[in-house]
mmCIF file of N, CA, C and O in Angstrom:
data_model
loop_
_atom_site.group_PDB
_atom_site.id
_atom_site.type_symbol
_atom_site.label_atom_id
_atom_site.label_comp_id
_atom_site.label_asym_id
_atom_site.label_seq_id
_atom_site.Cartn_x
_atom_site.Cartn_y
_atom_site.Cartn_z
ATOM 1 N N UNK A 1 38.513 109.188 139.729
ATOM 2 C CA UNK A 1 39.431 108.464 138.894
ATOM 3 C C UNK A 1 38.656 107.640 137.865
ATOM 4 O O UNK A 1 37.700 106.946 138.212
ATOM 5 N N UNK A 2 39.068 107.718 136.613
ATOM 6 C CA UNK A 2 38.682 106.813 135.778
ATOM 7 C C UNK A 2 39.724 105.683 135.119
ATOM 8 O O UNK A 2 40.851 105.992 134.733
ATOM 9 N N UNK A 3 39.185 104.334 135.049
ATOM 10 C CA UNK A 3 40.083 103.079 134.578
ATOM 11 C C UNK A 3 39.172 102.902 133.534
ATOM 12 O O UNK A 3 38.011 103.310 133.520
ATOM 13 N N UNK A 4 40.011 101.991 132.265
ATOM 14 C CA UNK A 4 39.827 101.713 131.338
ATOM 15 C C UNK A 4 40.380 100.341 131.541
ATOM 16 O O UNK A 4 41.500 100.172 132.024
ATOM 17 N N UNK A 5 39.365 99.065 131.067
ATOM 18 C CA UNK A 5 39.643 97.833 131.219
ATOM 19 C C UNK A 5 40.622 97.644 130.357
ATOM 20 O O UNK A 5 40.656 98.465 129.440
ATOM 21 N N UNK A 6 41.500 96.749 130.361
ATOM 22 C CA UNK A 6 42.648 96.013 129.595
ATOM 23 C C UNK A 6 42.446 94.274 128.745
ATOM 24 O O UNK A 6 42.313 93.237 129.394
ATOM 25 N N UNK A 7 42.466 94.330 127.444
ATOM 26 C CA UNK A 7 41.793 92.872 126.781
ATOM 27 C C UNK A 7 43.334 92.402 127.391
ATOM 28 O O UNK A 7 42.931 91.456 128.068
ATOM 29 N N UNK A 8 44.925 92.414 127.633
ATOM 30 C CA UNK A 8 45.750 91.503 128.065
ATOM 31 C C UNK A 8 46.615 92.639 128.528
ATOM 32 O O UNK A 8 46.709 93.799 128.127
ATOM 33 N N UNK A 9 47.365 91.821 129.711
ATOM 34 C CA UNK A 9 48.557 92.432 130.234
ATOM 35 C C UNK A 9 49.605 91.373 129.997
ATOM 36 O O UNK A 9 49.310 90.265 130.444
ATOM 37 N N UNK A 10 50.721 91.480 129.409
ATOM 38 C CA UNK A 10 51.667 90.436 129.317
ATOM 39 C C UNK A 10 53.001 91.299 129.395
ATOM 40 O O UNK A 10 53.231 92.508 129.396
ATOM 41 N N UNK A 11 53.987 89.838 129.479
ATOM 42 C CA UNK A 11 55.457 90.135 129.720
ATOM 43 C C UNK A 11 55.969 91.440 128.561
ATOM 44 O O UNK A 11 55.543 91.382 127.408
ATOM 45 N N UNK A 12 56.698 92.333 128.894
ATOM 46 C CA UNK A 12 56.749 93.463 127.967
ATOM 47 C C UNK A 12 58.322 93.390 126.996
ATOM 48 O O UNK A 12 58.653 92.243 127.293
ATOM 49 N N UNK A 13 59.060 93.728 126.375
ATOM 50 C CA UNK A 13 60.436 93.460 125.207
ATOM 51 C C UNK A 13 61.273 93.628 126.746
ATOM 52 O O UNK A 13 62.078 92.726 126.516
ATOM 53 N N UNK A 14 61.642 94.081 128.034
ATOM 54 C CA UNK A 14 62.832 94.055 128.701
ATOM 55 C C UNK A 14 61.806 93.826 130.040
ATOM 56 O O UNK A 14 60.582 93.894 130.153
ATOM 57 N N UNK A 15 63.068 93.475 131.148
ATOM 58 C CA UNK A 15 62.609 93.156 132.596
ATOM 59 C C UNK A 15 61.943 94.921 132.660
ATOM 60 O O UNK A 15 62.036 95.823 131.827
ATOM 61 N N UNK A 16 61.292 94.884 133.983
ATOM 62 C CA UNK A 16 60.607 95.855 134.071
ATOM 63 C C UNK A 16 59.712 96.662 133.332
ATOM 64 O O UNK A 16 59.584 97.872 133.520
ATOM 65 N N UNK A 17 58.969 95.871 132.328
ATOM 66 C CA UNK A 17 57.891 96.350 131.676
ATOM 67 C C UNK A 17 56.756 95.353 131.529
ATOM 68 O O UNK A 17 56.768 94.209 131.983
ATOM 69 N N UNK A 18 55.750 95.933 130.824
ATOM 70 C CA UNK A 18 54.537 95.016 130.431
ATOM 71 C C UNK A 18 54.119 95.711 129.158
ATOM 72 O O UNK A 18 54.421 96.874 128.890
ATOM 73 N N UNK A 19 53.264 94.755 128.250
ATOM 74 C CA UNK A 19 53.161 95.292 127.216
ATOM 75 C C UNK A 19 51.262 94.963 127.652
ATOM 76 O O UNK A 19 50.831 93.879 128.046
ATOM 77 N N UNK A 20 50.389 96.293 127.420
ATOM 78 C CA UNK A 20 48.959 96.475 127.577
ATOM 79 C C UNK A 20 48.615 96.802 126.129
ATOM 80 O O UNK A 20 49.017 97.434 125.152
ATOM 81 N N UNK A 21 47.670 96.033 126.542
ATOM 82 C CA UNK A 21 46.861 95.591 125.236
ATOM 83 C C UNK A 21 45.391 96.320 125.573
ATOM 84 O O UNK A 21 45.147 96.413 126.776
ATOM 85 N N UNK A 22 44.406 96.834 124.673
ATOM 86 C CA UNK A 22 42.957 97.455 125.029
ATOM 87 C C UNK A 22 42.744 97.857 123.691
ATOM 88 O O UNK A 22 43.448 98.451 122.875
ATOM 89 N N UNK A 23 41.402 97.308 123.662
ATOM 90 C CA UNK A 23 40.099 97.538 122.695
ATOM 91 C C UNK A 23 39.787 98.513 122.080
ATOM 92 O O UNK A 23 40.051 99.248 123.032
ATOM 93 N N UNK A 24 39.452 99.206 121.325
ATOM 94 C CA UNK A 24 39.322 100.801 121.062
ATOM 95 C C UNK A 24 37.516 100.736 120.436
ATOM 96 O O UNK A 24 37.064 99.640 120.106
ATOM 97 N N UNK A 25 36.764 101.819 120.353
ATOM 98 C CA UNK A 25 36.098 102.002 119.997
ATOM 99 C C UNK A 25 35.169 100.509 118.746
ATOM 100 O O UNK A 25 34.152 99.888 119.054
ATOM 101 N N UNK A 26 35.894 100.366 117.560
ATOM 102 C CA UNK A 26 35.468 99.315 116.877
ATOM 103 C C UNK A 26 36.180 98.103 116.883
ATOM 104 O O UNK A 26 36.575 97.456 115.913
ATOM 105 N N UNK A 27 36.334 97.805 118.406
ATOM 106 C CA UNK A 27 36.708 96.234 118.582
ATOM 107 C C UNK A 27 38.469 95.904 118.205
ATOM 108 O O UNK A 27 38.973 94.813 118.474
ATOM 109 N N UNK A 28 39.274 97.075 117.533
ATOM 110 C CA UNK A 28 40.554 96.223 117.137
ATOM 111 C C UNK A 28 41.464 97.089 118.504
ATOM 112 O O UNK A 28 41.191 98.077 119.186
ATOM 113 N N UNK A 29 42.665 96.115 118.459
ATOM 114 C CA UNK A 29 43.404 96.255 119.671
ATOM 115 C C UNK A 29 44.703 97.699 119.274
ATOM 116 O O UNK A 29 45.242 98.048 118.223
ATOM 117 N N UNK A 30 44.768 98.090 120.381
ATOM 118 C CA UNK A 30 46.251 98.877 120.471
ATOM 119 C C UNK A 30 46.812 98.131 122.227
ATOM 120 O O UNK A 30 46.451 97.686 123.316
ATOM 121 N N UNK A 31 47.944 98.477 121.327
ATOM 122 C CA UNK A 31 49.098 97.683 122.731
ATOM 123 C C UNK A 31 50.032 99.395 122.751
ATOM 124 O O UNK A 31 50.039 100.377 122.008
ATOM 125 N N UNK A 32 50.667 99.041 123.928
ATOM 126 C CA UNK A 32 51.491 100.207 124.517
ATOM 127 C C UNK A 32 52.230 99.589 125.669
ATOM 128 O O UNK A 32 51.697 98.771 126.419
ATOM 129 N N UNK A 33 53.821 100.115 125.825
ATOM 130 C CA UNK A 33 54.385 99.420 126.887
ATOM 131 C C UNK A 33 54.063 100.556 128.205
ATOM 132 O O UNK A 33 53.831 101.755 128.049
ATOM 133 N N UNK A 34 54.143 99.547 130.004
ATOM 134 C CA UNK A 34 54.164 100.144 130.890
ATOM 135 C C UNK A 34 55.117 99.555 131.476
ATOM 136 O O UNK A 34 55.704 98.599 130.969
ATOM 137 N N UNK A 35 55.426 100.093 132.730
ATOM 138 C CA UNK A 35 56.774 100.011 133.522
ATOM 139 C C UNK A 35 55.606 98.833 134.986
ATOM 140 O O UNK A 35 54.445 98.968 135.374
ATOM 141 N N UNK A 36 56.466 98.032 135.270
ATOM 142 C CA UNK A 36 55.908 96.952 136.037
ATOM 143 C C UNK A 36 56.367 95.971 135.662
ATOM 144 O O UNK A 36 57.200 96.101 134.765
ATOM 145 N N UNK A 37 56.041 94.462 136.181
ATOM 146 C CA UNK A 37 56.257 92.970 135.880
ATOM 147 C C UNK A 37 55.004 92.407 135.850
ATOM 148 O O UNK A 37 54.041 92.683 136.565
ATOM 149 N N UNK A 38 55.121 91.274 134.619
ATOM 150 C CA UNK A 38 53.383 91.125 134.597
ATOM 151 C C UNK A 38 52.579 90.220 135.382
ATOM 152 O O UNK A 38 51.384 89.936 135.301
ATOM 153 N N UNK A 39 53.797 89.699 136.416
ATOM 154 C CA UNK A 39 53.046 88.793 138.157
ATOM 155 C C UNK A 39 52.375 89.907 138.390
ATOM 156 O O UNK A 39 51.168 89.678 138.307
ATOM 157 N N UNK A 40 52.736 91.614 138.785
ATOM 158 C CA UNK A 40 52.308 92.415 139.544
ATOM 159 C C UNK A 40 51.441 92.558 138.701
ATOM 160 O O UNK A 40 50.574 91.841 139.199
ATOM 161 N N UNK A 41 51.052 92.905 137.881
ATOM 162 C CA UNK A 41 49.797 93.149 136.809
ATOM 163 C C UNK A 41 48.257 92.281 136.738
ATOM 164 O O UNK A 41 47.099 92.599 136.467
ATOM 165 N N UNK A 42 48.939 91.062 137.130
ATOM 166 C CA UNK A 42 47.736 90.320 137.238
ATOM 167 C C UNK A 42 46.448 90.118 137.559
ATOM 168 O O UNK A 42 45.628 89.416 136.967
ATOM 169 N N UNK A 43 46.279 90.926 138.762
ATOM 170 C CA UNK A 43 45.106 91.429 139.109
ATOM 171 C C UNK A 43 44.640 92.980 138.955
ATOM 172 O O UNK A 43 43.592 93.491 139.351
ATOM 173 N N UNK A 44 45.468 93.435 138.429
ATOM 174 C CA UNK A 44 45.417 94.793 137.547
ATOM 175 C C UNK A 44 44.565 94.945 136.247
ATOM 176 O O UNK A 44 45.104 95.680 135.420
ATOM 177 N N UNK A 45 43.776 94.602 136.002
ATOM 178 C CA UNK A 45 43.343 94.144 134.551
ATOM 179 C C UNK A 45 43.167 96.035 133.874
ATOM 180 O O UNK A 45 42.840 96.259 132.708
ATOM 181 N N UNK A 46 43.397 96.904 134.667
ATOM 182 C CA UNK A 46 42.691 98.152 134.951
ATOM 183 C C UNK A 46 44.012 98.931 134.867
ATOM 184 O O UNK A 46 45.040 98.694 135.501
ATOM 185 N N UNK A 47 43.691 100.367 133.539
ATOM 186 C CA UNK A 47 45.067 101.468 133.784
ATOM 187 C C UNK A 47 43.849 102.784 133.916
ATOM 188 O O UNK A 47 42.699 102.711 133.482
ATOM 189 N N UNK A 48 44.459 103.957 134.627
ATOM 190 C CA UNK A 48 44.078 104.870 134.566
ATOM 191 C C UNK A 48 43.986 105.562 133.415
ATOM 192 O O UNK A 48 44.829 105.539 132.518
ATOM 193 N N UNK A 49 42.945 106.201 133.419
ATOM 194 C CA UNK A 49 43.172 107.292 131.956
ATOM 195 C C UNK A 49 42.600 108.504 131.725
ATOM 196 O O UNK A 49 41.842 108.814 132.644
ATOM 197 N N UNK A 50 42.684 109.485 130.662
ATOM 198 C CA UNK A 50 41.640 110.867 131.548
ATOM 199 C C UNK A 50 41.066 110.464 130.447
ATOM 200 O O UNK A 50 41.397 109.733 129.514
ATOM 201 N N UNK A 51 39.240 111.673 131.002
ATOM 202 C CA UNK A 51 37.965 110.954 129.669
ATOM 203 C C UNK A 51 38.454 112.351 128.937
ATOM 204 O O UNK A 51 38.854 113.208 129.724
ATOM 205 N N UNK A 52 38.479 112.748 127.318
ATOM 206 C CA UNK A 52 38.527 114.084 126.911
ATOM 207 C C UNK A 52 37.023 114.256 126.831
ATOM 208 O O UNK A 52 36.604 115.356 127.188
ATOM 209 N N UNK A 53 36.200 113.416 126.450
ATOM 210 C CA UNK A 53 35.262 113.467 125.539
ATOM 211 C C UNK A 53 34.098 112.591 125.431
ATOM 212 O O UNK A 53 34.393 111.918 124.443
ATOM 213 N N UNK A 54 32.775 112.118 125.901
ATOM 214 C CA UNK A 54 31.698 111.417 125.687
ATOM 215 C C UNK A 54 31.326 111.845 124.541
ATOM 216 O O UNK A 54 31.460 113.044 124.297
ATOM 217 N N UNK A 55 30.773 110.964 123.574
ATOM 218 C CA UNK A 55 29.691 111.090 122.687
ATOM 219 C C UNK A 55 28.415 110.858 123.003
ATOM 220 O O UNK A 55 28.141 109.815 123.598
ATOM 221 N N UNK A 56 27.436 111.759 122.674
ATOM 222 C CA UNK A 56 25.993 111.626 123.432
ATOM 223 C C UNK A 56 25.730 110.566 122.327
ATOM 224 O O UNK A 56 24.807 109.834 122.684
ATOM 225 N N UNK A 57 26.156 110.280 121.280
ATOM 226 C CA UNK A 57 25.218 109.533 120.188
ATOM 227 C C UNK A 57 26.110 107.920 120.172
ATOM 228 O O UNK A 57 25.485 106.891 119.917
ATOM 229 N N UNK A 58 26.954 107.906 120.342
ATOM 230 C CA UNK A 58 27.228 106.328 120.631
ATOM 231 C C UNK A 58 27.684 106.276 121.731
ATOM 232 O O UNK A 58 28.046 105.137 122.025
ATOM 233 N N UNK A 59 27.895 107.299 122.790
ATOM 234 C CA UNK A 59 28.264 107.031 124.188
ATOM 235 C C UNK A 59 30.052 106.466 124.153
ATOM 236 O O UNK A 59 30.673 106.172 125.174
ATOM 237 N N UNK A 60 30.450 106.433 123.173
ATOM 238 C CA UNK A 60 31.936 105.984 123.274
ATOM 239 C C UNK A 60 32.487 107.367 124.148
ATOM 240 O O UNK A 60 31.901 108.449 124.186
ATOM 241 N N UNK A 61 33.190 107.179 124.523
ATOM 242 C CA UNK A 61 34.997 107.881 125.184
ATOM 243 C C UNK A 61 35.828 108.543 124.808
ATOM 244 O O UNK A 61 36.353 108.025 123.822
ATOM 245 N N UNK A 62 36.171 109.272 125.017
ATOM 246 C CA UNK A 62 37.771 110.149 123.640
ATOM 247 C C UNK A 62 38.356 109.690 124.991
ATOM 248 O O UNK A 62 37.838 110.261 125.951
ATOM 249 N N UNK A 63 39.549 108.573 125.359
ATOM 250 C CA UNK A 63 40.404 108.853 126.767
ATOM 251 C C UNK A 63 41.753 109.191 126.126
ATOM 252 O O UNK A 63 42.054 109.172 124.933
ATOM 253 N N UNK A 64 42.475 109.495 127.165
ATOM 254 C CA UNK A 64 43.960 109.424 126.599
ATOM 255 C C UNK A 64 44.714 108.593 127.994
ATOM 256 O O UNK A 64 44.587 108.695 129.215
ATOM 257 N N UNK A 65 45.614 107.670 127.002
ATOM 258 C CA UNK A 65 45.959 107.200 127.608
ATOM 259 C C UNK A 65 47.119 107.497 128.328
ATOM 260 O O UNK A 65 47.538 108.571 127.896
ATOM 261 N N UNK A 66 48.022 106.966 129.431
ATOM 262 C CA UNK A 66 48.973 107.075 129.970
ATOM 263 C C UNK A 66 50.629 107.176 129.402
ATOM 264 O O UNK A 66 51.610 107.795 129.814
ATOM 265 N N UNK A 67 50.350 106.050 128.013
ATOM 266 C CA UNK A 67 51.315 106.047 127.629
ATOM 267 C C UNK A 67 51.024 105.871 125.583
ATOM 268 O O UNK A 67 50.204 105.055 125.162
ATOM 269 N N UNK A 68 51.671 106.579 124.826
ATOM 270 C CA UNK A 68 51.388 106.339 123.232
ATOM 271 C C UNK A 68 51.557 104.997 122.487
ATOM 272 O O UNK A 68 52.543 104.291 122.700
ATOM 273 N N UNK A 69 50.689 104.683 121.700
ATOM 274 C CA UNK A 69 50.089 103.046 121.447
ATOM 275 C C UNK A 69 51.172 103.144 120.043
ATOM 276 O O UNK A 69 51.447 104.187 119.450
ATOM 277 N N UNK A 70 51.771 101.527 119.653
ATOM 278 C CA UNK A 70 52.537 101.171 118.797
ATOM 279 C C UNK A 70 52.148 102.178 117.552
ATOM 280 O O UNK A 70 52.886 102.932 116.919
ATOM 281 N N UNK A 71 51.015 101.980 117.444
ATOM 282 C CA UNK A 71 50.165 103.033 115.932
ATOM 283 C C UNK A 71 50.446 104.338 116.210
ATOM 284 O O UNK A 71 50.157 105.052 115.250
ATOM 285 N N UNK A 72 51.065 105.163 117.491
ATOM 286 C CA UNK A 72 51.271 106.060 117.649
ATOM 287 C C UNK A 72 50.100 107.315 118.386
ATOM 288 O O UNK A 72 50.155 108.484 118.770
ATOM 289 N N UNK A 73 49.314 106.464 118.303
ATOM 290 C CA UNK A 73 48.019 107.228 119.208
ATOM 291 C C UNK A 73 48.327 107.808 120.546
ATOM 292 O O UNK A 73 49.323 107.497 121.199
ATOM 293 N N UNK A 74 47.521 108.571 120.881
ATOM 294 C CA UNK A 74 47.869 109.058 122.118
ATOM 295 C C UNK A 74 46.708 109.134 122.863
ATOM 296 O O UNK A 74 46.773 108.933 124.076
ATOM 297 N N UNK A 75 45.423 109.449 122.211
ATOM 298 C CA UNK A 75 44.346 109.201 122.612
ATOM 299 C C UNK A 75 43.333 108.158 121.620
ATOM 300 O O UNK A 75 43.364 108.145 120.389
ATOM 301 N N UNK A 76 42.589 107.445 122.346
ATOM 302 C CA UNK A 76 41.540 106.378 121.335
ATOM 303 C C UNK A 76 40.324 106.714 121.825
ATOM 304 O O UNK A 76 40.140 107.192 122.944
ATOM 305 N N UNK A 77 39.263 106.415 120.806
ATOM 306 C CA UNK A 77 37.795 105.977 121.103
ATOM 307 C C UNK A 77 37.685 104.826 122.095
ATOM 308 O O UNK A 77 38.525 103.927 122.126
ATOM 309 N N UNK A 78 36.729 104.869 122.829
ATOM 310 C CA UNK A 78 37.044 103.141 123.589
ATOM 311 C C UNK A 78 35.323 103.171 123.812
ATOM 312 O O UNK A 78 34.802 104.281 123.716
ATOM 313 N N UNK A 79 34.422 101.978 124.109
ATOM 314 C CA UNK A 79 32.892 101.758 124.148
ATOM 315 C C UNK A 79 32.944 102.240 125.691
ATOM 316 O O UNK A 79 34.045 102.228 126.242
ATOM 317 N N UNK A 80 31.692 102.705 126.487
ATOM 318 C CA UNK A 80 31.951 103.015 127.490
ATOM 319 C C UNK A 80 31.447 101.879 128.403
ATOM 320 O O UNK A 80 30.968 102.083 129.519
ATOM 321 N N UNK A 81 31.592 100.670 127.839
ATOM 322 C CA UNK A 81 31.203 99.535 128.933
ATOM 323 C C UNK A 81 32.952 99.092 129.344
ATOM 324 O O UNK A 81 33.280 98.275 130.204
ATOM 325 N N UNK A 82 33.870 99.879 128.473
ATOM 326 C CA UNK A 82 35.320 99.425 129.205
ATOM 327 C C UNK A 82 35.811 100.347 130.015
ATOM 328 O O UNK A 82 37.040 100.417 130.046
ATOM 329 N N UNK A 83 34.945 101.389 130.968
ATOM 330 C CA UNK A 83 34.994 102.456 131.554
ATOM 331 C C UNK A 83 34.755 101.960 132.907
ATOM 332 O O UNK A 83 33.640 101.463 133.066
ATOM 333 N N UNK A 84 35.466 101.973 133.833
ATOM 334 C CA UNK A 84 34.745 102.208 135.303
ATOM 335 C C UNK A 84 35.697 103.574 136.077
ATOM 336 O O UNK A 84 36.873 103.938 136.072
ATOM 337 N N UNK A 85 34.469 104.010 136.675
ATOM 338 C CA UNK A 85 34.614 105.360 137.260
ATOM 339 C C UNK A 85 34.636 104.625 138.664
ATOM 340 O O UNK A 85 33.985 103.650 139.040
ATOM 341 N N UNK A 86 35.818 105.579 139.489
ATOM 342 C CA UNK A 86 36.271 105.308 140.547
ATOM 343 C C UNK A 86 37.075 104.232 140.553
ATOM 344 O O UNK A 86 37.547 103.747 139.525
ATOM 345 N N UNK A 87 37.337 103.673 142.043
ATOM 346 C CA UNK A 87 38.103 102.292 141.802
ATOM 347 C C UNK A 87 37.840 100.887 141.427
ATOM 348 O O UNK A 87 36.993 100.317 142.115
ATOM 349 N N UNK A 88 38.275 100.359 140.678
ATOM 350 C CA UNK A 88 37.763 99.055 140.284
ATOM 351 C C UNK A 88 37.605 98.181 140.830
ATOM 352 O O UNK A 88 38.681 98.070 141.418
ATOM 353 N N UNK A 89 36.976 97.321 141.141
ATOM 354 C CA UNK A 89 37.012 96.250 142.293
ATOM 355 C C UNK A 89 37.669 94.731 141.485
ATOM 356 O O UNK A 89 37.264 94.091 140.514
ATOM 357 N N UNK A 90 38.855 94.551 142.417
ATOM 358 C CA UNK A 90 40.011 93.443 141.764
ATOM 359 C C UNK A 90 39.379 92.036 142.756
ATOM 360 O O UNK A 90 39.764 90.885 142.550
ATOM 361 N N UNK A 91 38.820 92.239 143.347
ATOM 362 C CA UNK A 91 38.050 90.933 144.280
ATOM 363 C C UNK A 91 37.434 89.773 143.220
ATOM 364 O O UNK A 91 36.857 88.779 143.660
#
C-alpha cells in the first residue's frame, strides 16, 4: 500500500465529508472532497493512492488519487518525501 501525506484535513461543504488538502510536486495545494467527519480524520493525516510513475531525475511521483481535485486533476506530481510505502505509523 502506498499513502500520500495530507498538508490539511478539514470540515468538508455537507455532514459526512472532509475536504483534503495535499501538496503537489511544486509546493501549491489541490483540495478534493472525501466521505468521513473530520474528528475521524484527525489522526489520519494519510490517503491511499496508486504510484503511476517515479521519475529517476527528480524522484517525484505520478499518483492518482482516490478522488478528482477542484482543478479537475485526477492524477498529480507529488515530491517523494510525501510518500510512505506500507502503513503509516499514526502513533
Amino acid at each position: 500500500m502506498v499513502f500520500l501525506s495530507c498538508a490539511s484535513i478539514r470540515g468538508g461543504l455537507m455532514d459526512g465529508e472532509v475536504t483534503v488538502e495535499v501538496k503537489n510536486y511544486r509546493g501549491e495545494s489541490e483540495y478534493f472532497r472525501a466521505a468521513g467527519s473530520e474528528s475521524s480524520q484527525k489522526e489520519a493525516q494519510f490517503i491511499e493512492v496508486g504510484v503511476i510513475h517515479q521519475d529517476p531525475k527528480t524522484n517525484a511521483y505520478l499518483v492518482e488519487l482516490p478522488m478528482e481535485t477542484d482543478s479537475g486533476a485526477r492524477r498529480i506530481w507529488v515530491p517523494a518525501s510525501a510518500i510512505v510505502v506500507n502503513e503509516p505509523s499514526f502513533a
